[in-house]
């Protein structure tokens, strides 16, 4: 067959049944991405004779004799297509994984299609941006700016990888081929709880191309936790690479290694496993009851109460909760439930391993290569010098890649065979085996005086950690921030992380705070209504103020402080914005209109130790090399780090060459999560850049004989008094003396500050169908000094969009046997462009941050107030309180048509 791809002829024969996407990637066109393999996401979009098609559902043979254009053929870094330029300059991307497909679709739009993007973009999904940046890009609205030397901070400069992202040349994890690479696939358990009696691998090994079949008997029998934190002791070592007991449907049972993915999959089908099926339990309350099936052994040291399946529990109080309720004029109590939510990052998990000069190299899609290296070293008894772990650009994470769940198997297979090995998750495996958000059920009881002053605040939180602990304890602890946000002399917090025979839960944007925020902020709205008080006024009377202790679980000292009333400012900004838009018309008489608000608090770094090291070097080419271990997956830390370094070195971002996320080329970095990529790593960058600047100034001062205070640095060199010395001259002089202008500095996640935000919605609810339309969305955020305004806006918009999905459309459905019923984008329903309104993003400048240049990482916290603000708006519109998410039309419809005497759903 003959294919013309980007103007070049290929005489190739695709494999039987091969889709166009995999065929094009086999030819080296890695800008064609895999997001779903079902035609749902559009990441694989290419042109066939000038028409956009989803190449994952287009058979390769259909392109025979036709012209195929991929993102690489649309334009080059030096000659961008207009749509590529618009996506670069809007900016219309964050992680960039969906961007090639977005551009290939958008570049074909007519003027009419650009005016109807709800329809025109329905085949392309983005999980990062919230779509506003994409809309701006399609319509040619530019947002990036050029920074003057030493003035990078506060400017919406372009991302360092922007040209590579929009041309499809940015390398993501699986965008490579290594000669002789083998493919690994996994057989998953069909049972929620079973003991493996026997595994017969004979038929699998007989499949042509199969090299190995690994069972639990072939792997190191070492316990570990897949969760990533610097201190591994905060997470339970309750997991094996492969185990002889399975505890959820989807657990890994066997790994098959073969020449091709198809052969490995066939090998999995041929493995014969005999199971002894055991009783299973799926509900955490039932799991804690006497006589429930027990998931983990009684002698396991990491489980608080294995008989009742309790991984961990907290019980704490401040003051006298009973006296507080006795004092109250009004008491409100309600129970609120939040479901599982999948990260749905467009790039699935994946890793590639190979041996080089006797060392194991692992290229992976991770939020923390440094800690992944530590875990692999533990599992396979490797010294640090025997192992390298690194990332290319990562296609979204949101906490889902704060785990080691693909790296261990490729490391195992490469160490065994000496061959390169790749393992790439399917979209179904993402849904059924990768760790979603913890389902939580919270009972909130509030007492208040008639004037609104809180007298008692009690919360009981039951979290479903699933079959393994992962992040079960840390997310449970993090939920205390929802209690911390309000002043009250009497507080009680009881929380349980419970094992069940369901998919293990993990880290997701908001990290244990999103679910309690939904419960507490909904309860505050209900309390306000019971007090006949405006919900915002109730918050104003009770929110923590500068000087107040941040009390949730104990009264002991901690390292969190704040000095400015950012929360009150956020509330005022949202209140004013809702008032300004109050007169906007309703969609019609069949619609009920209401408004709702919610607040949240987030700490600028996790309570567990967080460490980052940055290196800055002035090279002979007069470029500054910045090396930092933080991974870029759409959160924008790469851009911010470059801006901080350029700002302190008196230069422009174009003079900063970034090296990142490679344990061979960068220092240790705990990872890009909990907003620490800016707060902690940014401080390390700041300190390293300052150290190099000071070293250059000191050298110039000594060289010129001019006192240091008379020396200043700019983009071209150093001015000492009336003398100018160029950087080129200084570098040459220093080299002659054996001196290098380089420095390494570390930063830690302490002391910490807090981020506040508030969300407001005005919605319309259809009286008959239960459909919700968002008429207006606004979020105010206390972001400190803003490093990059466009990025801050984009992060808030993306967080709000994810929160809307979590609240309204996403539904992780599990049947009575523990099987997920809808493991695909089409039926799980992450939001599309048509689902997401534009959000007004209002920034509060504050000065209480101890972050770099007074900035605060705020990409995570913006999701937390979204669900309660929507639930409160729904209550305001209908008079019915919905306490269970998601707020689907079916759930709303059933309640609107019931007797109003039923108070909750």
PDB file of C-alpha atoms in Angstrom, residues 614-619 623-626 645 648-649 656 684-700 713 718 727 730-731 740-745:
ATOM      1  CA  UNK A 614      17.488  23.607  42.064  1.00  0.00           C
ATOM      2  CA  UNK A 615      20.745  24.203  40.191  1.00  0.00           C
ATOM      3  CA  UNK A 616      21.518  27.327  38.163  1.00  0.00           C
ATOM      4  CA  UNK A 617      24.602  27.648  35.951  1.00  0.00           C
ATOM      5  CA  UNK A 618      25.796  30.364  33.552  1.00  0.00           C
ATOM      6  CA  UNK A 619      27.185  28.464  30.561  1.00  0.00           C
ATOM      7  CA  UNK A 623      22.654  30.834  28.528  1.00  0.00           C
ATOM      8  CA  UNK A 624      21.576  30.159  32.083  1.00  0.00           C
ATOM      9  CA  UNK A 625      20.826  26.498  32.675  1.00  0.00           C
ATOM     10  CA  UNK A 626      18.155  25.897  35.289  1.00  0.00           C
ATOM     11  CA  UNK A 645      15.108  32.733  37.447  1.00  0.00           C
ATOM     12  CA  UNK A 648      16.427  37.459  39.601  1.00  0.00           C
ATOM     13  CA  UNK A 649      19.178  37.262  36.971  1.00  0.00           C
ATOM     14  CA  UNK A 656      16.965  30.350  30.506  1.00  0.00           C
ATOM     15  CA  UNK A 684      14.637  26.545  45.478  1.00  0.00           C
ATOM     16  CA  UNK A 685      14.848  28.198  42.044  1.00  0.00           C
ATOM     17  CA  UNK A 686      14.724  31.645  43.627  1.00  0.00           C
ATOM     18  CA  UNK A 687      17.532  30.848  46.039  1.00  0.00           C
ATOM     19  CA  UNK A 688      19.732  29.232  43.383  1.00  0.00           C
ATOM     20  CA  UNK A 689      19.239  32.128  40.955  1.00  0.00           C
ATOM     21  CA  UNK A 690      20.017  34.653  43.701  1.00  0.00           C
ATOM     22  CA  UNK A 691      23.157  32.740  44.612  1.00  0.00           C
ATOM     23  CA  UNK A 692      24.450  32.772  41.021  1.00  0.00           C
ATOM     24  CA  UNK A 693      23.593  36.448  40.653  1.00  0.00           C
ATOM     25  CA  UNK A 694      25.483  37.243  43.850  1.00  0.00           C
ATOM     26  CA  UNK A 695      28.472  35.177  42.726  1.00  0.00           C
ATOM     27  CA  UNK A 696      28.638  37.024  39.394  1.00  0.00           C
ATOM     28  CA  UNK A 697      28.363  40.394  41.122  1.00  0.00           C
ATOM     29  CA  UNK A 698      31.064  39.516  43.653  1.00  0.00           C
ATOM     30  CA  UNK A 699      33.394  38.369  40.862  1.00  0.00           C
ATOM     31  CA  UNK A 700      32.756  41.538  38.855  1.00  0.00           C
ATOM     32  CA  UNK A 713      23.449  43.206  36.834  1.00  0.00           C
ATOM     33  CA  UNK A 718      27.470  43.889  35.118  1.00  0.00           C
ATOM     34  CA  UNK A 727      28.914  38.441  30.663  1.00  0.00           C
ATOM     35  CA  UNK A 730      33.241  37.601  32.964  1.00  0.00           C
ATOM     36  CA  UNK A 731      32.726  33.971  31.911  1.00  0.00           C
ATOM     37  CA  UNK A 740      32.180  28.499  37.381  1.00  0.00           C
ATOM     38  CA  UNK A 741      29.143  30.627  37.981  1.00  0.00           C
ATOM     39  CA  UNK A 742      26.912  27.911  39.387  1.00  0.00           C
ATOM     40  CA  UNK A 743      24.941  27.264  42.547  1.00  0.00           C
ATOM     41  CA  UNK A 744      22.610  24.696  44.062  1.00  0.00           C
ATOM     42  CA  UNK A 745      20.020  25.533  46.684  1.00  0.00           C
TER      43      UNK A 745
END
